[in-house]
PDB file of C-alpha atoms in Angstrom:
ATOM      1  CA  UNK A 374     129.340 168.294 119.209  1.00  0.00           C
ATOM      2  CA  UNK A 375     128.393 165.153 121.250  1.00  0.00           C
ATOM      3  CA  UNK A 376     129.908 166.843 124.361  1.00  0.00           C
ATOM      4  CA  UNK A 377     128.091 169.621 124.044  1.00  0.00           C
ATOM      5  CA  UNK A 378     124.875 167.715 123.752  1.00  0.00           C
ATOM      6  CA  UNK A 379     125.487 165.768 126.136  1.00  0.00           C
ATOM      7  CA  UNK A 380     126.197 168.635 129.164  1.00  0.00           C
ATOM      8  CA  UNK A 381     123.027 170.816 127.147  1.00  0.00           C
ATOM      9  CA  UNK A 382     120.531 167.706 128.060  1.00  0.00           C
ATOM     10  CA  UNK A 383     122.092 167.203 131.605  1.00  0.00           C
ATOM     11  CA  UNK A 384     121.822 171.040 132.307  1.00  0.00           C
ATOM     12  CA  UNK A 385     118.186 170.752 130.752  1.00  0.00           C
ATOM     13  CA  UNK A 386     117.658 167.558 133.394  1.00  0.00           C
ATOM     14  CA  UNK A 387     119.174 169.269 136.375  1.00  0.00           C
ATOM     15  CA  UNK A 388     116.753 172.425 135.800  1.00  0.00           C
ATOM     16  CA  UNK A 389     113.974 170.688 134.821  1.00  0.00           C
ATOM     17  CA  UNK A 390     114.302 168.749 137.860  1.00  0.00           C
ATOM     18  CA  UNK A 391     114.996 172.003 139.951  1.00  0.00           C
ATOM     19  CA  UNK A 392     111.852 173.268 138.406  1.00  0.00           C
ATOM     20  CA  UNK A 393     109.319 170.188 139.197  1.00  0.00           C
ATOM     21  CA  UNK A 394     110.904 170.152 142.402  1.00  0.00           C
ATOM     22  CA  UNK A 395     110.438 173.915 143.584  1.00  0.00           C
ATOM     23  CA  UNK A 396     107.263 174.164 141.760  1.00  0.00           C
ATOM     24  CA  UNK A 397     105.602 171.542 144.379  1.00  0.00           C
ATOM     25  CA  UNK A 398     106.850 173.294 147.196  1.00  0.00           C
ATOM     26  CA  UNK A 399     106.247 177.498 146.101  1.00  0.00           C
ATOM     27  CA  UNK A 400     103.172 178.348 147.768  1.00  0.00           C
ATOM     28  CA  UNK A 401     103.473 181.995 146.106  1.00  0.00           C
ATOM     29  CA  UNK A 402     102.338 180.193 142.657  1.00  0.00           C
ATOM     30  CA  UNK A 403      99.282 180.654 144.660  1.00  0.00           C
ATOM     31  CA  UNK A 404      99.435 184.571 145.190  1.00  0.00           C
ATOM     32  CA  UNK A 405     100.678 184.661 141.035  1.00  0.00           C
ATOM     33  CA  UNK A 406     104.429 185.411 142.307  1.00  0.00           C
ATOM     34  CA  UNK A 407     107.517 183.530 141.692  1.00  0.00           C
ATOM     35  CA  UNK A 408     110.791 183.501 143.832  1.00  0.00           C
ATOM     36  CA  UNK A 409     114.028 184.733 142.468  1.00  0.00           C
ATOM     37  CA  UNK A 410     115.574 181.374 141.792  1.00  0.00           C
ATOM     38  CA  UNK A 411     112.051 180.092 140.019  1.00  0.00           C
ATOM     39  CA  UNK A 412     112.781 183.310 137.567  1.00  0.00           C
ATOM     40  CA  UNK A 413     116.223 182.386 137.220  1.00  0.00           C
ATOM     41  CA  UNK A 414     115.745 178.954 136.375  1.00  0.00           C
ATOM     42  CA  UNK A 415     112.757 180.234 133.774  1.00  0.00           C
ATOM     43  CA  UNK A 416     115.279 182.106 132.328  1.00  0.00           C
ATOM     44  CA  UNK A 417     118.004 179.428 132.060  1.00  0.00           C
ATOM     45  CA  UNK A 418     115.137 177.062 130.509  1.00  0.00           C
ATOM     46  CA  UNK A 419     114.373 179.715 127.689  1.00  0.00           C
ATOM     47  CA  UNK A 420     117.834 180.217 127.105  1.00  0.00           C
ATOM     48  CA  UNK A 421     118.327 176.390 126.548  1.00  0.00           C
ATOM     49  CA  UNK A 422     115.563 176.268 124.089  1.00  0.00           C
ATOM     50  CA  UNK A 423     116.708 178.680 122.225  1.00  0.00           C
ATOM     51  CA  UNK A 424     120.454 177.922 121.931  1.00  0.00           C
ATOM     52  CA  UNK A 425     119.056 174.160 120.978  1.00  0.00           C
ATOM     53  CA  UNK A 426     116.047 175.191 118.978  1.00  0.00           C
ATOM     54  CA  UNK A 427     116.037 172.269 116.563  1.00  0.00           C
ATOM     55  CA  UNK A 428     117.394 169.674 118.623  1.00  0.00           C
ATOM     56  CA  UNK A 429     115.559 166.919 120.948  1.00  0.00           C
ATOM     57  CA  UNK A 430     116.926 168.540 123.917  1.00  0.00           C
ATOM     58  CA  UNK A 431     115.405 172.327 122.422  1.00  0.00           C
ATOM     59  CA  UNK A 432     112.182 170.366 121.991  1.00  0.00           C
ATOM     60  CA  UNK A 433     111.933 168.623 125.076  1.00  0.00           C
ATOM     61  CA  UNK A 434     112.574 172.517 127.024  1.00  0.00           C
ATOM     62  CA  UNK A 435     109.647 173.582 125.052  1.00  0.00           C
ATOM     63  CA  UNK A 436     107.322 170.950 126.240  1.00  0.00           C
ATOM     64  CA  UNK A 437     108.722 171.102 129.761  1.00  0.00           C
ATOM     65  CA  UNK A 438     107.711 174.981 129.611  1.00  0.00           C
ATOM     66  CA  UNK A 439     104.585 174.172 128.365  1.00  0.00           C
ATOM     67  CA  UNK A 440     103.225 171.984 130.608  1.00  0.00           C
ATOM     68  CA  UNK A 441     104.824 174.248 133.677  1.00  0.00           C
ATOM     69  CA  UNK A 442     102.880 176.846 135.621  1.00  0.00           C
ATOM     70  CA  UNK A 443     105.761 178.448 135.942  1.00  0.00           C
ATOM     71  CA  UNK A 444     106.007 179.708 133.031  1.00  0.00           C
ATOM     72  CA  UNK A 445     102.523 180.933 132.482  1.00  0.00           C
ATOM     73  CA  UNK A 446     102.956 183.396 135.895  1.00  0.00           C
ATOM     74  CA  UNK A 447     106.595 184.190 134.663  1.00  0.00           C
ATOM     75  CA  UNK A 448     105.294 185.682 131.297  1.00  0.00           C
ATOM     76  CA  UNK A 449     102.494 187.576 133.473  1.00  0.00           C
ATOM     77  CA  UNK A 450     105.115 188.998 135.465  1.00  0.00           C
ATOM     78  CA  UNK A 451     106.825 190.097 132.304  1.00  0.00           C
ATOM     79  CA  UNK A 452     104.369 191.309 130.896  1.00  0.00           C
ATOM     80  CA  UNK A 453     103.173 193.491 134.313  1.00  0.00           C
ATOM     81  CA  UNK A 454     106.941 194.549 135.097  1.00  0.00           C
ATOM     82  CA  UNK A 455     107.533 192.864 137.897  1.00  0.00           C
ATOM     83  CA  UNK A 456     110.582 191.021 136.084  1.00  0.00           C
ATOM     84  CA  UNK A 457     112.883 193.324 134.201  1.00  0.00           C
ATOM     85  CA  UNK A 458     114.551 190.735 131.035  1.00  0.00           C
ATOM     86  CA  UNK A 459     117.935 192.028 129.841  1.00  0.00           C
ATOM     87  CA  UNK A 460     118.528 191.805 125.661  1.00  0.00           C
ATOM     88  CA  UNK A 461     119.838 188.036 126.169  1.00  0.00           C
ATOM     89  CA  UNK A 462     116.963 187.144 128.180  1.00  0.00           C
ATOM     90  CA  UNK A 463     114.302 188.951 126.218  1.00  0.00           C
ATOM     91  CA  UNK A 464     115.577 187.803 122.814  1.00  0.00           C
ATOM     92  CA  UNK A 465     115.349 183.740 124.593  1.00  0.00           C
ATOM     93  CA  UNK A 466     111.824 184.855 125.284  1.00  0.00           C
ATOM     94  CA  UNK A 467     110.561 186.184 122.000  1.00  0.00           C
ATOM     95  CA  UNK A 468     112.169 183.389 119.802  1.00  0.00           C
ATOM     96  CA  UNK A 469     109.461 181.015 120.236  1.00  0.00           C
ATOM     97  CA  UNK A 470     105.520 181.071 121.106  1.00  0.00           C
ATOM     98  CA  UNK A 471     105.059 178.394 123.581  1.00  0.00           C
TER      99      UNK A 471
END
């Protein structure tokens, strides 16, 4: 159990970091787009907070999303069609209001 908390809050770090780190750079946050590896890693971060709901590292994914623009443009995209969510990824994005 340890182990597995362990690699869930270092995969959380590594795509957090990914996430801060691209988000600086993506000028087409500007134009309301995001690239393909920005909707991967948005998809990766959901995923996390789900599987870890109740835990610190499920929290801290949550406020991570939260305070990302990322994730605001992400759910637009959804929500116009531009990103089609398969039943993993779509149940990861309905489990919590965020």
């Amino acid at each position: 159990m340890r182990n597995y908390l362990w690699l869930t809050s270092l995969a959380l770090a590594l795509a957090a970091g990914n996430l801060h780190a691209t988000e600086a750079k993506d000028d087409k946050l500007a134009q309301g787009m995001l690239s393909k590896s920005s909707i991967q890693d948005m998809k990766r971060q959901h995923k996390v907070m789900t599987q870890a709901a109740l835990s610190e590292v499920g929290m801290e994914a949550r406020r991570k999303l939260m305070l990302s623009t990322k994730d605001d443009i992400y759910h637009e995209m959804i929500k116009s069609g531009d990103i089609n969510l398969s039943q993993l990824d779509q149940f990861s994005k309905d489990q919590f209001i965020h």
